[in-house]
Short mmCIF file of C-alpha atoms in Angstrom, two decimals:
data_model
loop_
_atom_site.label_atom_id
_atom_site.label_comp_id
_atom_site.label_asym_id
_atom_site.label_seq_id
_atom_site.Cartn_x
_atom_site.Cartn_y
_atom_site.Cartn_z
CA ASP A 209 -28.08 9.71 -41.32
CA GLN A 210 -29.25 9.93 -44.92
CA GLN A 211 -27.50 6.98 -46.48
CA VAL A 212 -29.91 6.89 -49.41
CA LYS A 213 -30.82 10.13 -51.17
CA GLN A 214 -33.36 10.98 -53.80
CA ASN A 215 -32.63 14.59 -54.61
CA SER A 216 -35.62 15.21 -56.85
CA PRO A 217 -38.82 15.41 -54.82
CA SER A 218 -40.93 15.47 -57.96
CA LEU A 219 -40.82 14.70 -61.67
CA SER A 220 -43.37 15.35 -64.39
CA VAL A 221 -43.27 13.65 -67.81
CA GLN A 222 -45.55 13.28 -70.78
CA GLU A 223 -47.29 9.97 -71.45
CA GLY A 224 -45.23 7.80 -73.78
CA ARG A 225 -41.94 9.44 -72.86
CA ILE A 226 -39.18 8.06 -70.65
CA SER A 227 -39.19 8.69 -66.89
CA ILE A 228 -35.81 8.62 -65.17
CA LEU A 229 -35.70 8.57 -61.39
CA ASN A 230 -32.36 8.90 -59.65
CA CYS A 231 -30.95 7.71 -56.35
CA ASP A 232 -27.58 8.12 -54.65
CA TYR A 233 -26.18 6.23 -51.69
CA THR A 234 -23.22 6.71 -49.41
CA ASN A 235 -22.74 3.33 -47.72
CA SER A 236 -20.34 1.18 -49.75
CA MET A 237 -21.56 -1.90 -47.83
CA PHE A 238 -24.94 -1.78 -49.58
CA ASP A 239 -25.20 -4.70 -51.97
CA TYR A 240 -28.90 -4.93 -52.74
CA PHE A 241 -31.05 -2.15 -54.13
CA LEU A 242 -34.78 -1.93 -54.63
CA TRP A 243 -37.40 0.40 -56.00
CA TYR A 244 -40.83 0.63 -54.43
CA LYS A 245 -43.91 2.37 -55.78
CA LYS A 246 -46.48 3.94 -53.49
CA TYR A 247 -49.99 5.12 -54.24
CA PRO A 248 -51.84 7.39 -51.78
CA ALA A 249 -53.29 5.61 -48.73
CA GLU A 250 -51.52 2.38 -49.66
CA GLY A 251 -48.29 0.81 -48.51
CA PRO A 252 -45.24 0.70 -50.80
CA THR A 253 -45.23 -2.05 -53.41
CA PHE A 254 -42.06 -3.73 -54.60
CA LEU A 255 -41.25 -2.84 -58.19
CA ILE A 256 -37.79 -4.03 -59.17
CA SER A 257 -34.45 -4.83 -57.56
CA ILE A 258 -30.80 -5.22 -58.45
CA SER A 259 -27.89 -6.95 -56.80
CA SER A 260 -24.49 -5.27 -56.69
CA ILE A 261 -23.04 -7.99 -58.93
CA LYS A 262 -25.12 -6.62 -61.80
CA ASP A 263 -25.26 -3.21 -63.44
CA LYS A 264 -28.67 -3.57 -65.09
CA ASN A 265 -31.92 -5.35 -64.46
CA GLU A 266 -34.93 -5.15 -66.70
CA ASP A 267 -38.57 -6.08 -66.12
CA GLY A 268 -40.96 -5.05 -68.86
CA ARG A 269 -41.14 -1.27 -69.01
CA PHE A 270 -38.93 -0.90 -65.94
CA THR A 271 -35.13 -0.98 -65.96
CA VAL A 272 -32.82 -0.30 -63.05
CA PHE A 273 -29.21 0.73 -63.67
CA LEU A 274 -26.52 0.54 -61.00
CA ASN A 275 -23.22 2.46 -61.12
CA LYS A 276 -21.26 1.21 -58.14
CA SER A 277 -18.28 3.48 -58.64
CA ALA A 278 -20.56 6.52 -58.54
CA LYS A 279 -22.80 5.00 -55.86
CA HIS A 280 -25.76 5.84 -58.06
CA LEU A 281 -28.76 4.00 -59.36
CA SER A 282 -31.59 5.00 -61.62
CA LEU A 283 -34.98 3.68 -62.58
CA HIS A 284 -36.11 4.06 -66.19
CA ILE A 285 -39.75 3.70 -67.15
CA VAL A 286 -40.38 3.42 -70.88
CA PRO A 287 -42.94 4.25 -72.08
CA SER A 288 -44.44 6.13 -69.15
CA GLN A 289 -48.17 5.70 -68.54
CA PRO A 290 -50.60 7.80 -66.46
CA GLY A 291 -51.01 4.79 -64.12
CA ASP A 292 -47.32 5.10 -63.26
CA SER A 293 -48.09 8.32 -61.38
CA ALA A 294 -47.05 7.57 -57.80
CA VAL A 295 -44.26 8.15 -55.30
CA TYR A 296 -41.17 6.04 -56.01
CA PHE A 297 -38.82 5.07 -53.19
CA CYS A 298 -35.30 3.86 -53.65
CA ALA A 299 -34.06 1.47 -50.95
CA ALA A 300 -30.77 -0.23 -50.17
CA SER A 301 -29.52 -2.86 -47.79
CA ALA A 302 -26.42 -4.79 -46.89
CA GLY A 303 -27.35 -8.46 -47.04
CA ASN A 304 -30.67 -8.53 -48.89
CA ASN A 305 -33.57 -7.20 -46.80
CA ASN A 306 -31.90 -6.73 -43.47
CA ASP A 307 -32.13 -3.14 -42.28
CA MET A 308 -33.31 -1.62 -45.54
CA ARG A 309 -32.68 2.15 -45.85
CA PHE A 310 -35.09 4.23 -47.89
CA GLY A 311 -34.73 7.49 -49.77
CA ALA A 312 -37.28 10.26 -49.27
CA GLY A 313 -39.10 9.42 -52.48
CA THR A 314 -39.78 11.08 -55.83
CA ARG A 315 -43.33 11.91 -56.85
CA LEU A 316 -43.78 11.02 -60.51
CA THR A 317 -46.62 12.55 -62.47
CA VAL A 318 -47.30 11.24 -65.96
CA LYS A 319 -49.50 13.60 -67.94
CA PRO A 320 -51.82 12.25 -70.63
CA GLU B 86 -53.75 -14.31 -51.00
CA ALA B 87 -54.65 -11.75 -48.33
CA GLY B 88 -52.16 -8.94 -47.85
CA VAL B 89 -50.73 -7.42 -44.70
CA ALA B 90 -53.53 -6.06 -42.52
CA GLN B 91 -53.13 -3.10 -40.19
CA SER B 92 -55.50 -1.36 -37.81
CA PRO B 93 -56.52 1.25 -37.10
CA ARG B 94 -56.01 3.12 -40.35
CA TYR B 95 -56.07 6.50 -38.62
CA LYS B 96 -55.54 7.62 -35.04
CA ILE B 97 -55.54 11.05 -33.45
CA ILE B 98 -54.32 11.43 -29.86
CA GLU B 99 -53.00 14.14 -27.61
CA LYS B 100 -49.38 14.24 -26.53
CA ARG B 101 -48.53 12.12 -23.50
CA GLN B 102 -51.32 9.67 -24.33
CA SER B 103 -50.69 6.05 -25.25
CA VAL B 104 -51.49 4.35 -28.52
CA ALA B 105 -51.20 0.85 -29.98
CA PHE B 106 -51.13 -0.39 -33.55
CA TRP B 107 -51.86 -3.91 -34.74
CA CYS B 108 -50.46 -5.82 -37.70
CA ASN B 109 -51.41 -9.18 -39.15
CA PRO B 110 -48.79 -10.32 -41.68
CA ILE B 111 -49.30 -12.54 -44.69
CA SER B 112 -49.88 -16.12 -43.61
CA GLY B 113 -46.66 -18.08 -43.38
CA HIS B 114 -44.37 -15.06 -43.37
CA ALA B 115 -41.68 -15.50 -40.76
CA THR B 116 -40.27 -11.98 -40.83
CA LEU B 117 -42.20 -8.91 -39.73
CA TYR B 118 -41.08 -5.29 -39.84
CA TRP B 119 -42.38 -2.04 -38.38
CA TYR B 120 -41.45 1.19 -40.13
CA GLN B 121 -42.06 4.84 -39.28
CA GLN B 122 -42.61 7.19 -42.19
CA ILE B 123 -42.58 10.90 -41.30
CA LEU B 124 -44.09 13.23 -43.88
CA GLY B 125 -41.59 13.99 -46.65
CA GLN B 126 -39.25 11.19 -45.66
CA GLY B 127 -38.81 7.56 -46.58
CA PRO B 128 -39.81 4.72 -44.25
CA LYS B 129 -37.40 4.13 -41.36
CA LEU B 130 -37.08 0.64 -39.88
CA LEU B 131 -38.05 0.56 -36.21
CA ILE B 132 -37.93 -3.15 -35.47
CA GLN B 133 -37.61 -6.47 -37.27
CA PHE B 134 -38.89 -9.80 -35.97
CA GLN B 135 -37.92 -13.24 -37.15
CA ASN B 136 -40.83 -15.41 -35.94
CA ASN B 137 -41.28 -14.19 -32.35
CA GLY B 138 -37.69 -13.05 -31.82
CA VAL B 139 -36.28 -9.56 -32.33
CA VAL B 140 -33.59 -9.41 -35.02
CA ASP B 141 -32.99 -5.65 -35.09
CA ASP B 142 -34.41 -2.89 -32.91
CA SER B 143 -31.46 -0.52 -33.09
CA GLN B 144 -33.61 2.38 -34.34
CA LEU B 145 -36.51 1.86 -31.95
CA PRO B 146 -36.78 4.65 -29.30
CA LYS B 147 -37.03 2.17 -26.46
CA ASP B 148 -37.88 4.76 -23.81
CA ARG B 149 -41.34 5.16 -25.32
CA PHE B 150 -41.79 2.56 -28.07
CA SER B 151 -42.32 -1.15 -27.59
CA ALA B 152 -43.32 -3.98 -29.89
CA GLU B 153 -44.12 -7.62 -29.51
CA ARG B 154 -44.91 -10.62 -31.63
CA LEU B 155 -45.71 -13.17 -28.97
CA LYS B 156 -46.89 -16.11 -31.07
CA GLY B 157 -44.82 -15.34 -34.13
CA VAL B 158 -47.83 -14.22 -36.12
CA ASP B 159 -49.47 -10.84 -35.51
CA SER B 160 -47.72 -7.97 -33.83
CA THR B 161 -48.46 -4.83 -31.86
CA LEU B 162 -46.48 -1.61 -31.71
CA LYS B 163 -47.07 0.69 -28.74
CA ILE B 164 -46.08 4.27 -28.00
CA GLN B 165 -46.26 5.42 -24.39
CA PRO B 166 -46.26 8.38 -23.91
CA ALA B 167 -46.63 9.93 -27.38
CA LYS B 168 -44.81 13.09 -28.44
CA LEU B 169 -45.66 15.55 -31.19
CA GLU B 170 -42.76 14.26 -33.29
CA ASP B 171 -44.30 10.77 -33.33
CA SER B 172 -46.86 11.99 -35.87
CA ALA B 173 -46.21 9.75 -38.87
CA VAL B 174 -47.49 6.78 -40.84
CA TYR B 175 -46.57 3.48 -39.21
CA LEU B 176 -46.09 0.76 -41.77
CA CYS B 177 -45.99 -2.95 -41.13
CA ALA B 178 -44.36 -5.28 -43.64
CA SER B 179 -43.76 -9.00 -43.80
CA SER B 180 -41.64 -11.35 -45.84
CA LEU B 181 -41.40 -15.09 -46.24
CA ASP B 182 -37.98 -14.98 -44.69
CA TRP B 183 -35.42 -12.25 -43.98
CA ALA B 184 -33.90 -12.46 -47.48
CA ASN B 185 -37.16 -12.20 -49.40
CA GLU B 186 -39.29 -9.40 -50.81
CA GLN B 187 -41.17 -7.33 -48.24
CA PHE B 188 -44.91 -6.81 -48.59
CA PHE B 189 -46.29 -3.69 -46.93
CA GLY B 190 -49.62 -3.04 -45.28
CA PRO B 191 -51.58 0.20 -45.87
CA GLY B 192 -50.20 1.83 -42.74
CA THR B 193 -51.66 3.62 -39.73
CA ARG B 194 -51.57 7.40 -39.86
CA LEU B 195 -50.95 8.78 -36.36
CA THR B 196 -51.51 12.42 -35.52
CA VAL B 197 -50.32 13.64 -32.13
CA LEU B 198 -51.82 17.00 -31.06
#
């Protein structure tokens, strides 16, 4: 059951531009959403999260937006840097980290 | 602070053989997770421990998979016997407690031939 979907397997942007990664979910019980970043041969690394009581959370160049009515969240990276090139996973859970469900990931490539 | 350690990093076996993976979480982390990540998919939770007790193993194929965390520290995940569809990266993660950020290890890539 794909409760969390990332419909774009890949995204390519120019250095300095904005990267927008999208994620949709189906389970209305999800109340905590996270983005993880993964480099090759490494485990995922936590990037940013948002609780369902908020619609935006910002951390430096990274901002996550949550649209509960559309069951959609997005990650904005501004400005994008070549070091941001990685696979980004969207994850969601009901009750913080219990039984976190992941999307399939989006491979971001930032070109110099 | 040392991260989550996993071994081996790579393992190749034939179907119907057995295999075991080891995970040493970050010191002091009470919660430990095992995930299976099949190529092209996101990680799927197999089992979650809180100290040495199982909190959630609803997605663990119990006919062939088993896991233990006897002393509430390190953990082993076993597959017996392995099937072709078990080929995946097995990720271990730990968190201070169940409501905190999860830290992932580098994973073990299993190939079943």
